[in-house]
């Protein structure tokens, strides 16, 4: 294995561990100990996901992005 594949594997493991910790913290803090802020938190997450998704969609569909020699 070269250095880049080891670094990529390590980065993937770190991201997966952070995702697991985030899901655990969210479920422990909001779902188990029901809070008054659960609805607003879920609403903000939905809006953020929709905004990021639409920006990704706009960027992926642009002619300039597809003509970029990097891709």
mmCIF file with all atom_site columns, C-alpha atoms in Angstrom:
data_model
loop_
_atom_site.group_PDB
_atom_site.id
_atom_site.type_symbol
_atom_site.label_atom_id
_atom_site.label_alt_id
_atom_site.label_comp_id
_atom_site.label_asym_id
_atom_site.label_entity_id
_atom_site.label_seq_id
_atom_site.pdbx_PDB_ins_code
_atom_site.Cartn_x
_atom_site.Cartn_y
_atom_site.Cartn_z
_atom_site.occupancy
_atom_site.B_iso_or_equiv
_atom_site.pdbx_formal_charge
_atom_site.auth_seq_id
_atom_site.auth_comp_id
_atom_site.auth_asym_id
_atom_site.auth_atom_id
_atom_site.pdbx_PDB_model_num
ATOM 1  C CA . UNK A 1 1  ? 0.000   0.000  0.000   1.00 0.00 ? 1  UNK A CA 1
ATOM 2  C CA . UNK A 1 2  ? 1.252   3.435  -0.775  1.00 0.00 ? 2  UNK A CA 1
ATOM 3  C CA . UNK A 1 3  ? 0.982   6.459  1.483   1.00 0.00 ? 3  UNK A CA 1
ATOM 4  C CA . UNK A 1 4  ? -2.088  7.889  -0.241  1.00 0.00 ? 4  UNK A CA 1
ATOM 5  C CA . UNK A 1 5  ? -4.159  4.740  0.167   1.00 0.00 ? 5  UNK A CA 1
ATOM 6  C CA . UNK A 1 6  ? -3.237  4.522  3.865   1.00 0.00 ? 6  UNK A CA 1
ATOM 7  C CA . UNK A 1 7  ? -4.128  8.197  4.355   1.00 0.00 ? 7  UNK A CA 1
ATOM 8  C CA . UNK A 1 8  ? -7.400  7.688  2.490   1.00 0.00 ? 8  UNK A CA 1
ATOM 9  C CA . UNK A 1 9  ? -8.272  4.682  4.629   1.00 0.00 ? 9  UNK A CA 1
ATOM 10 C CA . UNK A 1 10 ? -7.445  6.582  7.802   1.00 0.00 ? 10 UNK A CA 1
ATOM 11 C CA . UNK A 1 11 ? -9.521  9.572  6.705   1.00 0.00 ? 11 UNK A CA 1
ATOM 12 C CA . UNK A 1 12 ? -12.454 7.285  5.897   1.00 0.00 ? 12 UNK A CA 1
ATOM 13 C CA . UNK A 1 13 ? -12.228 5.663  9.326   1.00 0.00 ? 13 UNK A CA 1
ATOM 14 C CA . UNK A 1 14 ? -12.088 9.063  11.051  1.00 0.00 ? 14 UNK A CA 1
ATOM 15 C CA . UNK A 1 15 ? -15.134 10.311 9.125   1.00 0.00 ? 15 UNK A CA 1
ATOM 16 C CA . UNK A 1 16 ? -17.044 7.114  9.924   1.00 0.00 ? 16 UNK A CA 1
ATOM 17 C CA . UNK A 1 17 ? -16.156 7.412  13.621  1.00 0.00 ? 17 UNK A CA 1
ATOM 18 C CA . UNK A 1 18 ? -17.293 11.048 13.693  1.00 0.00 ? 18 UNK A CA 1
ATOM 19 C CA . UNK A 1 19 ? -20.550 10.094 11.981  1.00 0.00 ? 19 UNK A CA 1
ATOM 20 C CA . UNK A 1 20 ? -21.183 7.359  14.552  1.00 0.00 ? 20 UNK A CA 1
ATOM 21 C CA . UNK A 1 21 ? -20.434 9.756  17.410  1.00 0.00 ? 21 UNK A CA 1
ATOM 22 C CA . UNK A 1 22 ? -22.726 12.376 15.869  1.00 0.00 ? 22 UNK A CA 1
ATOM 23 C CA . UNK A 1 23 ? -25.610 9.931  15.481  1.00 0.00 ? 23 UNK A CA 1
ATOM 24 C CA . UNK A 1 24 ? -25.079 8.689  19.030  1.00 0.00 ? 24 UNK A CA 1
ATOM 25 C CA . UNK A 1 25 ? -24.991 12.223 20.431  1.00 0.00 ? 25 UNK A CA 1
ATOM 26 C CA . UNK A 1 26 ? -28.076 13.270 18.474  1.00 0.00 ? 26 UNK A CA 1
ATOM 27 C CA . UNK A 1 27 ? -30.059 10.213 19.493  1.00 0.00 ? 27 UNK A CA 1
ATOM 28 C CA . UNK A 1 28 ? -28.972 10.453 23.115  1.00 0.00 ? 28 UNK A CA 1
ATOM 29 C CA . UNK A 1 29 ? -29.523 14.187 23.397  1.00 0.00 ? 29 UNK A CA 1
ATOM 30 C CA . UNK A 1 30 ? -32.693 14.652 21.379  1.00 0.00 ? 30 UNK A CA 1
ATOM 31 C CA . UNK A 1 31 ? -34.506 11.407 20.757  1.00 0.00 ? 31 UNK A CA 1
ATOM 32 C CA . UNK A 1 32 ? -34.133 9.764  24.157  1.00 0.00 ? 32 UNK A CA 1
ATOM 33 C CA . UNK A 1 33 ? -34.287 12.908 26.274  1.00 0.00 ? 33 UNK A CA 1
ATOM 34 C CA . UNK A 1 34 ? -37.076 14.584 24.321  1.00 0.00 ? 34 UNK A CA 1
ATOM 35 C CA . UNK A 1 35 ? -36.441 18.256 24.080  1.00 0.00 ? 35 UNK A CA 1
ATOM 36 C CA . UNK A 1 36 ? -38.540 21.256 23.114  1.00 0.00 ? 36 UNK A CA 1
ATOM 37 C CA . UNK A 1 37 ? -36.035 21.991 20.377  1.00 0.00 ? 37 UNK A CA 1
ATOM 38 C CA . UNK A 1 38 ? -36.380 18.684 18.509  1.00 0.00 ? 38 UNK A CA 1
ATOM 39 C CA . UNK A 1 39 ? -38.818 20.005 15.913  1.00 0.00 ? 39 UNK A CA 1
ATOM 40 C CA . UNK A 1 40 ? -36.792 23.116 15.167  1.00 0.00 ? 40 UNK A CA 1
ATOM 41 C CA . UNK A 1 41 ? -33.579 21.094 14.957  1.00 0.00 ? 41 UNK A CA 1
ATOM 42 C CA . UNK A 1 42 ? -35.077 18.618 12.495  1.00 0.00 ? 42 UNK A CA 1
ATOM 43 C CA . UNK A 1 43 ? -36.522 21.499 10.471  1.00 0.00 ? 43 UNK A CA 1
ATOM 44 C CA . UNK A 1 44 ? -33.153 23.243 10.305  1.00 0.00 ? 44 UNK A CA 1
ATOM 45 C CA . UNK A 1 45 ? -31.457 20.007 9.233   1.00 0.00 ? 45 UNK A CA 1
ATOM 46 C CA . UNK A 1 46 ? -34.017 19.478 6.459   1.00 0.00 ? 46 UNK A CA 1
ATOM 47 C CA . UNK A 1 47 ? -33.551 23.041 5.188   1.00 0.00 ? 47 UNK A CA 1
ATOM 48 C CA . UNK A 1 48 ? -29.757 22.687 5.283   1.00 0.00 ? 48 UNK A CA 1
ATOM 49 C CA . UNK A 1 49 ? -29.848 19.366 3.423   1.00 0.00 ? 49 UNK A CA 1
ATOM 50 C CA . UNK A 1 50 ? -32.182 20.780 0.775   1.00 0.00 ? 50 UNK A CA 1
ATOM 51 C CA . UNK A 1 51 ? -30.009 23.890 0.331   1.00 0.00 ? 51 UNK A CA 1
ATOM 52 C CA . UNK A 1 52 ? -26.778 21.911 0.002   1.00 0.00 ? 52 UNK A CA 1
ATOM 53 C CA . UNK A 1 53 ? -28.437 19.369 -2.288  1.00 0.00 ? 53 UNK A CA 1
ATOM 54 C CA . UNK A 1 54 ? -29.772 22.045 -4.607  1.00 0.00 ? 54 UNK A CA 1
ATOM 55 C CA . UNK A 1 55 ? -26.400 23.788 -4.743  1.00 0.00 ? 55 UNK A CA 1
ATOM 56 C CA . UNK A 1 56 ? -24.750 20.481 -5.629  1.00 0.00 ? 56 UNK A CA 1
ATOM 57 C CA . UNK A 1 57 ? -27.404 19.860 -8.281  1.00 0.00 ? 57 UNK A CA 1
ATOM 58 C CA . UNK A 1 58 ? -26.912 23.305 -9.791  1.00 0.00 ? 58 UNK A CA 1
ATOM 59 C CA . UNK A 1 59 ? -23.151 22.884 -9.829  1.00 0.00 ? 59 UNK A CA 1
ATOM 60 C CA . UNK A 1 60 ? -23.262 19.380 -11.289 1.00 0.00 ? 60 UNK A CA 1
ATOM 61 C CA . UNK A 1 61 ? -25.624 20.457 -14.057 1.00 0.00 ? 61 UNK A CA 1
ATOM 62 C CA . UNK A 1 62 ? -23.661 23.496 -15.152 1.00 0.00 ? 62 UNK A CA 1
ATOM 63 C CA . UNK A 1 63 ? -21.941 23.402 -18.504 1.00 0.00 ? 63 UNK A CA 1
ATOM 64 C CA . UNK A 1 64 ? -18.769 24.961 -17.106 1.00 0.00 ? 64 UNK A CA 1
ATOM 65 C CA . UNK A 1 65 ? -18.408 22.179 -14.503 1.00 0.00 ? 65 UNK A CA 1
ATOM 66 C CA . UNK A 1 66 ? -18.702 19.449 -17.134 1.00 0.00 ? 66 UNK A CA 1
ATOM 67 C CA . UNK A 1 67 ? -16.187 21.136 -19.445 1.00 0.00 ? 67 UNK A CA 1
ATOM 68 C CA . UNK A 1 68 ? -13.562 21.354 -16.725 1.00 0.00 ? 68 UNK A CA 1
ATOM 69 C CA . UNK A 1 69 ? -10.622 19.111 -17.706 1.00 0.00 ? 69 UNK A CA 1
ATOM 70 C CA . UNK A 1 70 ? -10.127 18.139 -14.068 1.00 0.00 ? 70 UNK A CA 1
ATOM 71 C CA . UNK A 1 71 ? -13.149 15.828 -14.207 1.00 0.00 ? 71 UNK A CA 1
#
